[in-house]
Coordinates of N, CA and C in Angstrom, one line a residue:
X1169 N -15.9 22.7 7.8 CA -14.5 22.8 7.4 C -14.5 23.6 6.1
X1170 N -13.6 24.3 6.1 CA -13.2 25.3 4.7 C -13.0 24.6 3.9
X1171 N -12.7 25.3 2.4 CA -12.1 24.4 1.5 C -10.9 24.6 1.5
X1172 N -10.3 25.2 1.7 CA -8.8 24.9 1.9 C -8.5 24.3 3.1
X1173 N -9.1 24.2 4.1 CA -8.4 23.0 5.5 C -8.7 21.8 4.2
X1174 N -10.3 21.9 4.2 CA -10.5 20.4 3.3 C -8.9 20.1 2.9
X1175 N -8.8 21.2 1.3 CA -8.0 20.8 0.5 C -6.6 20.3 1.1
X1176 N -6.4 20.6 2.2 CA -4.6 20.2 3.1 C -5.4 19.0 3.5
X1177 N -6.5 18.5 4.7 CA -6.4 17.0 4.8 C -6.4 16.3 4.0
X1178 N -6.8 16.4 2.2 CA -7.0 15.9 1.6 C -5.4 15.7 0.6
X1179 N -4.7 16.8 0.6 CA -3.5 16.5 0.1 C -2.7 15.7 1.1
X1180 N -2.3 15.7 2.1 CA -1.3 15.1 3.6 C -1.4 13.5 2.8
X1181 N -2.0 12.9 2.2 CA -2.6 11.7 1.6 C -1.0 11.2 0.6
X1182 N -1.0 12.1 -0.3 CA 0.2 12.3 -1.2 C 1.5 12.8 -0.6
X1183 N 1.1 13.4 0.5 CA 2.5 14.1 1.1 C 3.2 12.6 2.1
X1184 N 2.7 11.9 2.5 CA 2.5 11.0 3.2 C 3.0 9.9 1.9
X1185 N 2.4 9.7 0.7 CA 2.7 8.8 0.0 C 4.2 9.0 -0.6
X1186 N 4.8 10.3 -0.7 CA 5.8 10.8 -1.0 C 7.2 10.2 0.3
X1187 N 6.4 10.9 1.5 CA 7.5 10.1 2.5 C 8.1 8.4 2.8
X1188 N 6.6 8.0 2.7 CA 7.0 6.7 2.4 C 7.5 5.9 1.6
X1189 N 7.9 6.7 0.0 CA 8.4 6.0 -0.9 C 9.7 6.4 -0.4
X1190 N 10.2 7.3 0.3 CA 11.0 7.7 0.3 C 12.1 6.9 1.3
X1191 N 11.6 5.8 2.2 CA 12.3 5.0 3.0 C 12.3 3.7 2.6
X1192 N 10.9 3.3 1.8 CA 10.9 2.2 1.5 C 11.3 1.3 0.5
X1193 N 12.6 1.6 -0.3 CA 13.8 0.9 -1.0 C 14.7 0.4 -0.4
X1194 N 14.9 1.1 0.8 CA 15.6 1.0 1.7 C 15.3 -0.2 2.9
X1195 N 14.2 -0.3 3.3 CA 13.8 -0.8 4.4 C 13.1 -2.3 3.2
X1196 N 12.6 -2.3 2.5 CA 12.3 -3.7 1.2 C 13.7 -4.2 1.0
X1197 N 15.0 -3.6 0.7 CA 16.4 -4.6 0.9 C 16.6 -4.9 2.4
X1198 N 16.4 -4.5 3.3 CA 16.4 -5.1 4.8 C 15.9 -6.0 5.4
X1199 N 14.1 -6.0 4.8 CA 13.1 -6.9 5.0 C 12.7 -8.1 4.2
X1200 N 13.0 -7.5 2.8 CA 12.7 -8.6 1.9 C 11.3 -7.7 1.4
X1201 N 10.9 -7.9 0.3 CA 9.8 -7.6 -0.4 C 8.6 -7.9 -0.1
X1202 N 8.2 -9.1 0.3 CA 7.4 -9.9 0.5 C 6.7 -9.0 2.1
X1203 N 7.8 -9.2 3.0 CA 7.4 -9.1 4.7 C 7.6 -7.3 4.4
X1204 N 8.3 -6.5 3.7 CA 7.8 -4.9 3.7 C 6.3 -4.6 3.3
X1205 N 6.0 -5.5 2.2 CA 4.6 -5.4 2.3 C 3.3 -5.4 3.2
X1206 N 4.2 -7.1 4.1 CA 3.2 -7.1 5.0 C 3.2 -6.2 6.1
X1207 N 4.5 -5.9 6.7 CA 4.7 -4.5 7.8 C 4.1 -3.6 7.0
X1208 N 3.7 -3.0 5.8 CA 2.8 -2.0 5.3 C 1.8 -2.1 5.3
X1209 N 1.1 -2.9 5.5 CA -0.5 -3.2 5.9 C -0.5 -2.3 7.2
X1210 N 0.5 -2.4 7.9 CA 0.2 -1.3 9.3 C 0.0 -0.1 9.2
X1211 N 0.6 0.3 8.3 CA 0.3 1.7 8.2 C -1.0 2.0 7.1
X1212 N -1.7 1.1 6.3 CA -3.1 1.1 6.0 C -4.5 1.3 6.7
X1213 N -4.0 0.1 7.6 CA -4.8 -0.4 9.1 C -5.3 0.8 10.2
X1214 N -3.6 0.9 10.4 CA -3.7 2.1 11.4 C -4.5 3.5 11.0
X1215 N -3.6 4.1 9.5 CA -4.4 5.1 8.8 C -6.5 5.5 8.9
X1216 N -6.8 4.0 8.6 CA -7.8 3.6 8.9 C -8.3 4.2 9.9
X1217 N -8.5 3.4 11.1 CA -8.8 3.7 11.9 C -8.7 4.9 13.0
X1218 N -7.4 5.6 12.7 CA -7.2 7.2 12.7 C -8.5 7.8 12.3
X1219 N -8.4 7.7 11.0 CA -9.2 8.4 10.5 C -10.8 8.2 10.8
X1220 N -11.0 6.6 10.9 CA -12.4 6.7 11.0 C -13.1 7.1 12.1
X1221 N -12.0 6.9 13.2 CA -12.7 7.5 14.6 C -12.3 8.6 14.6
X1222 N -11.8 9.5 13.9 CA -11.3 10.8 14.3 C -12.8 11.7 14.7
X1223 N -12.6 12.5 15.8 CA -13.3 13.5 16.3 C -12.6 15.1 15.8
X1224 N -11.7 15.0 15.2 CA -10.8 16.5 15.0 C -10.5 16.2 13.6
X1225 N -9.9 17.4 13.0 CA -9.2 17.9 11.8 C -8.2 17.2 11.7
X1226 N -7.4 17.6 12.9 CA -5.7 16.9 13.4 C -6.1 15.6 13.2
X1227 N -7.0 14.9 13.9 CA -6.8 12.9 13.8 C -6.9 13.3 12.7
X1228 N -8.0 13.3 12.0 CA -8.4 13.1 10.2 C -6.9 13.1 9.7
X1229 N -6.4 14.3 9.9 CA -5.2 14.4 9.1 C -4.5 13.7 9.7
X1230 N -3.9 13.2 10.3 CA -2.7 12.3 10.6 C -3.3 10.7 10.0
X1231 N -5.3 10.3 10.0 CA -5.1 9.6 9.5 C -4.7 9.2 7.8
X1232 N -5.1 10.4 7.1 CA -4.8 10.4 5.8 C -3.3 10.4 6.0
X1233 N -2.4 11.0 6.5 CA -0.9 11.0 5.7 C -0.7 9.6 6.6
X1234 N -0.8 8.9 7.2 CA -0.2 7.6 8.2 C -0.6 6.5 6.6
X1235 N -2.0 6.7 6.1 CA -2.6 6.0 5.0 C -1.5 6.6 3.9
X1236 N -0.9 7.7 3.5 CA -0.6 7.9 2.5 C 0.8 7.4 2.3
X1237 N 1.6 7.0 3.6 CA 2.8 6.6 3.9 C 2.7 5.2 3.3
X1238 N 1.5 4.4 3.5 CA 1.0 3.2 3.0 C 1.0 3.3 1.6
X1239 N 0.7 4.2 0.8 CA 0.3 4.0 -0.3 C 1.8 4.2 -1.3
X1240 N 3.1 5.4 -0.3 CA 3.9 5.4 -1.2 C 4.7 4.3 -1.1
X1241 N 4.8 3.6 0.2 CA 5.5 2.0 0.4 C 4.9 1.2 -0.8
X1242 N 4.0 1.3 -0.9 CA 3.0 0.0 -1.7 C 3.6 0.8 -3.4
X1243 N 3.9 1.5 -3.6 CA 3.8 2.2 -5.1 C 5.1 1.6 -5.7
X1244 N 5.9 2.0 -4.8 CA 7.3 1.8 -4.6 C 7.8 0.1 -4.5
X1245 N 7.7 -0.6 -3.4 CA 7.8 -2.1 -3.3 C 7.1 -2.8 -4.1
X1246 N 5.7 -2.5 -4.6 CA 5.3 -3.6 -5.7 C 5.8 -3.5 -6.6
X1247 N 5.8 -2.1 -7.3 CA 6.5 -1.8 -8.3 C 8.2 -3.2 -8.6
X1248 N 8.9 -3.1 -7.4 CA 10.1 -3.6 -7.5 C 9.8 -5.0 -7.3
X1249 N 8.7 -5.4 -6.4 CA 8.8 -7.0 -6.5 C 8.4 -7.5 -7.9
X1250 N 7.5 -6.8 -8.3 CA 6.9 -7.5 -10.0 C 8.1 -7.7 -10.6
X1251 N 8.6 -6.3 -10.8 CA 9.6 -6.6 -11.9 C 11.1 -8.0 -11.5
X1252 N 10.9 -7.8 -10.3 CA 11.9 -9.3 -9.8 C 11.5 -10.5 -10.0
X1253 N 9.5 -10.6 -9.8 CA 9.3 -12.1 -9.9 C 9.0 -11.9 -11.1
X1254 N 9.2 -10.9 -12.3 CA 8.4 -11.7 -13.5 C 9.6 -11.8 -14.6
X1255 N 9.2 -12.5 -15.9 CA 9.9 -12.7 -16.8 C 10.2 -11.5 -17.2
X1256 N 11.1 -11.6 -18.3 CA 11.9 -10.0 -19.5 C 10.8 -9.9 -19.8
X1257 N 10.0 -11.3 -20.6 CA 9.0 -11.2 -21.8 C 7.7 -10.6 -20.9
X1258 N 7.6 -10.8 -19.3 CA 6.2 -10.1 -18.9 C 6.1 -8.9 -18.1
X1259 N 7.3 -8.0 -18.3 CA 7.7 -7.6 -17.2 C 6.9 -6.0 -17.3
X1260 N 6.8 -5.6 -19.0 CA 5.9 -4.8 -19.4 C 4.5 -5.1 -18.7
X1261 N 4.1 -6.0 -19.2 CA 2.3 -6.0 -18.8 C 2.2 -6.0 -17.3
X1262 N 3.2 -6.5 -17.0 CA 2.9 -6.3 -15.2 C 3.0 -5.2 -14.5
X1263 N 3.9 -4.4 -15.2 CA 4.2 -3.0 -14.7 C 2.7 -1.8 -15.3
X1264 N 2.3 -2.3 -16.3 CA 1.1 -1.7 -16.9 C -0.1 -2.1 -16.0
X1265 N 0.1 -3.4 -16.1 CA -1.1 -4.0 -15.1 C -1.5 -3.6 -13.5
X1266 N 0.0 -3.1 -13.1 CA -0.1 -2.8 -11.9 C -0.4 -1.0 -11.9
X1267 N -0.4 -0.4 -13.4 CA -1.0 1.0 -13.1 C -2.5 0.9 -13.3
X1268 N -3.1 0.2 -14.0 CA -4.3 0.1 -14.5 C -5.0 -0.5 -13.2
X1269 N -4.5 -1.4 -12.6 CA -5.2 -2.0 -11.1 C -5.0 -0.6 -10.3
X1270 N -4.0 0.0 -10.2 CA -4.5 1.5 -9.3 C -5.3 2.2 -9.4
X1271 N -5.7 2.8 -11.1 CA -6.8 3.2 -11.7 C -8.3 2.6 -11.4
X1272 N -8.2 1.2 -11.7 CA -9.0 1.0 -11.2 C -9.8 0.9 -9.8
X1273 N -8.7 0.9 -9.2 CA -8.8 1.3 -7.3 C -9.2 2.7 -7.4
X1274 N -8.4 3.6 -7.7 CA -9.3 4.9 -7.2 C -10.4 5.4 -7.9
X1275 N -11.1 4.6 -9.6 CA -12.7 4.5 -9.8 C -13.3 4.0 -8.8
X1276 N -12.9 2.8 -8.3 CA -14.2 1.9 -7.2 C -14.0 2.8 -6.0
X1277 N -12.8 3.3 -5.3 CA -13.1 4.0 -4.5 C -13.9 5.5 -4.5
X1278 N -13.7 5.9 -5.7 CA -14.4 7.2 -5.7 C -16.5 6.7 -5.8
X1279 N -16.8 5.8 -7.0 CA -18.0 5.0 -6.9 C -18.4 4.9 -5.4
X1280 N -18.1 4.5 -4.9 CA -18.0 3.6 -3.1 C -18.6 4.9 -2.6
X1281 N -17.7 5.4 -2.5 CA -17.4 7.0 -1.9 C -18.5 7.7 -2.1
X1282 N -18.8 7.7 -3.4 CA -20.7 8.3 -3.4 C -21.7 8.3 -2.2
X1283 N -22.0 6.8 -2.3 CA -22.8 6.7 -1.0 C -22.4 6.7 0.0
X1284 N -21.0 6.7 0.2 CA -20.9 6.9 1.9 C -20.2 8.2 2.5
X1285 N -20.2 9.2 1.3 CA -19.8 10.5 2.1 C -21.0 11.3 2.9
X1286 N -21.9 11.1 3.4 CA -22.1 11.9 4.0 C -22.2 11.6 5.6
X1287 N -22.4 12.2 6.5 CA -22.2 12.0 8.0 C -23.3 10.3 8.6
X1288 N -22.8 9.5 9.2 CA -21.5 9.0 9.8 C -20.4 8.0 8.6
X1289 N -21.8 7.8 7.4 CA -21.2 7.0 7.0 C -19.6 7.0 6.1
X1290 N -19.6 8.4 6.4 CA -17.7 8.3 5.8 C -16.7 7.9 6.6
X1291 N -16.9 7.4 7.6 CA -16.6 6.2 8.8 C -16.3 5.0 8.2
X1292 N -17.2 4.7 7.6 CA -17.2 3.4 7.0 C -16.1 3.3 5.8
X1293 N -16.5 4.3 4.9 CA -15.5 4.5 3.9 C -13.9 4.0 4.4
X1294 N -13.7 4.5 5.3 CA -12.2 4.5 6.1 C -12.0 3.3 6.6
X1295 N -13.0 2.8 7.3 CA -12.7 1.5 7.5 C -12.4 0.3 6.4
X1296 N -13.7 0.3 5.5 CA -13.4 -0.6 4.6 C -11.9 -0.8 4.0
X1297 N -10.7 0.3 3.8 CA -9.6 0.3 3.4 C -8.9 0.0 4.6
X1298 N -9.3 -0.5 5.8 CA -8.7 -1.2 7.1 C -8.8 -2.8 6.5
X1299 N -10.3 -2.8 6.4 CA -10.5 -4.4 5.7 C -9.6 -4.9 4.8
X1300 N -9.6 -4.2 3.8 CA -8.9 -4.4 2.7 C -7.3 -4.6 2.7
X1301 N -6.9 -4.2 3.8 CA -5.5 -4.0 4.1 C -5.1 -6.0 5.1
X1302 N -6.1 -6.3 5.8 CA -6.3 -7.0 6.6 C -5.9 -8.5 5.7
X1303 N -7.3 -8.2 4.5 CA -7.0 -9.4 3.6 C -5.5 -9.4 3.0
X1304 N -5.7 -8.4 2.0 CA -4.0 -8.5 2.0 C -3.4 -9.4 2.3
X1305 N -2.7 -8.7 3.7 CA -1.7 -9.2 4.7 C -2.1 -11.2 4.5
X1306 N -3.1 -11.3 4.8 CA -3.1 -12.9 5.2 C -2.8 -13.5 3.7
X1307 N -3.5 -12.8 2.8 CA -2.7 -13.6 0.9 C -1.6 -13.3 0.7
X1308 N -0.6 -12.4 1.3 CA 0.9 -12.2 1.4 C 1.2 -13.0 1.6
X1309 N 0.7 -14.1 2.5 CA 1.4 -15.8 3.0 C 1.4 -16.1 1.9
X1310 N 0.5 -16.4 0.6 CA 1.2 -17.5 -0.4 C 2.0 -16.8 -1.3
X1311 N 2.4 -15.8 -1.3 CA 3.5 -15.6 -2.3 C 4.7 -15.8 -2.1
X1312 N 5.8 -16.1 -3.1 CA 7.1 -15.9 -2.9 C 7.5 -14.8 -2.5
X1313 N 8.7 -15.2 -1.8 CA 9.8 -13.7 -1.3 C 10.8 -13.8 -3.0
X1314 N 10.8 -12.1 -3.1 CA 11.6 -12.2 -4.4 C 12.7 -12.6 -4.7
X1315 N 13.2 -13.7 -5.9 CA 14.3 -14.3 -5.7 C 15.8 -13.2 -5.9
X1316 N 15.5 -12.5 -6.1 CA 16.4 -11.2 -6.3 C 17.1 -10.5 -4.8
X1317 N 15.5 -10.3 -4.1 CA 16.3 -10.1 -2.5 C 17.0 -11.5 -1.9
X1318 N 16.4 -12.8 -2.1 CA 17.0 -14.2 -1.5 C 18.2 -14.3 -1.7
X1319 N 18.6 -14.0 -3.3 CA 19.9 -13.9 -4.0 C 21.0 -13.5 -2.9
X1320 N 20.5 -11.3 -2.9 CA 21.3 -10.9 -2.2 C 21.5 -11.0 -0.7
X1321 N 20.4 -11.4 0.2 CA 20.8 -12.3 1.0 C 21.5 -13.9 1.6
X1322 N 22.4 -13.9 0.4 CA 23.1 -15.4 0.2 C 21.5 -16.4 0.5
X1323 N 20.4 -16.9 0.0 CA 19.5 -17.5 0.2 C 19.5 -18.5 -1.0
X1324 N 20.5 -18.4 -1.9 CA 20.5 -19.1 -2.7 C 19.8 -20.4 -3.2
X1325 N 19.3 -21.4 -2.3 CA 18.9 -22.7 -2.9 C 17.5 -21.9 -2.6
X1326 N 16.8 -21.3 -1.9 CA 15.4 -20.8 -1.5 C 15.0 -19.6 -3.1
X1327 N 16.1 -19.0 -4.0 CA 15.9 -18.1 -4.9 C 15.6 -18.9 -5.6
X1328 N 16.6 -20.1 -6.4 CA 16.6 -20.9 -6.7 C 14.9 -22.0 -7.4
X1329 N 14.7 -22.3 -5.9 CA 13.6 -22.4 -6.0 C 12.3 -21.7 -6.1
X1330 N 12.4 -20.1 -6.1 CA 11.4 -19.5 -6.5 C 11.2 -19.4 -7.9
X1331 N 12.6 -19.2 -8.7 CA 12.8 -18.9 -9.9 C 12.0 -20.4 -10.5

């Protein structure tokens, strides 16, 4: 592969993260905060496994931007649930906290990445962010839904009780 195809599968990643931010304010007041995240785990999962079995350029690339659709939902919706479930007084560090947990996601993934770029095992690489997406989803069960979306869906005694 050239470096310029390289460099396009490798951008489609952010182009993808761009689209997805792009619906998902929209579809997080429909869903709720909590369950947009978890329907976002599908497009991680799927991303994934696009990618890892890909035999072509084309799968590879559809799996990066399917993954990158994931990434702008998640940039976008966490961003908005923190700031709903946290205090005035925490609402700074959480929003800090959640750029620095990114940062630190893409150090461990680049580390990671070391040993498993070269042939088959950049398979694995792909997958592992299937795994990762998997857990998620099932720790999604113990969180609250934000009492901000409950609000605006008249949920009142259930916000109530989040707050």
């Amino acid at each position: 592969m050239s470096s310029t195809l390289w460099g396009l599968v490798v951008g489609l990643t952010p182009l993808g993260a761009w689209a997805g931010s792009m619906f998902s304010g929209i579809a997080a007041d429909k869903f709720g905060r909590k369950h947009m995240l978890m329907y976002n785990n599908a497009f991680f999962v799927s991303g994934a496994i696009i990618a890892s079995t890909s035999t072509s350029v084309a799968q590879l690339s559809v799996g990066r931007f399917v993954s990158g659709i994931g990434c702008g939902v998640a940039a976008n919706v966490v961003s908005t649930y923190c700031s709903e479930v946290s205090t005035i007084r925490s609402r700074g560090f959480l929003g800090g906290f959640q750029q620095l947990m990114i940062l630190v996601g893409v150090f461990l993934s680049q580390v990671v990445s070391i040993g498993l770029s070269k042939a088959p095992l950049w398979r694995v690489l792909f997958s592992i962010s299937a795994a990762i997406a998997i857990v998620q989803t099932l720790l999604l069960f113990f969180i609250p839904e934000s009492p901000k979306y409950l609000a605006s869906t008249n949920q009142i005694d259930k916000a109530e009780a989040v707050l």
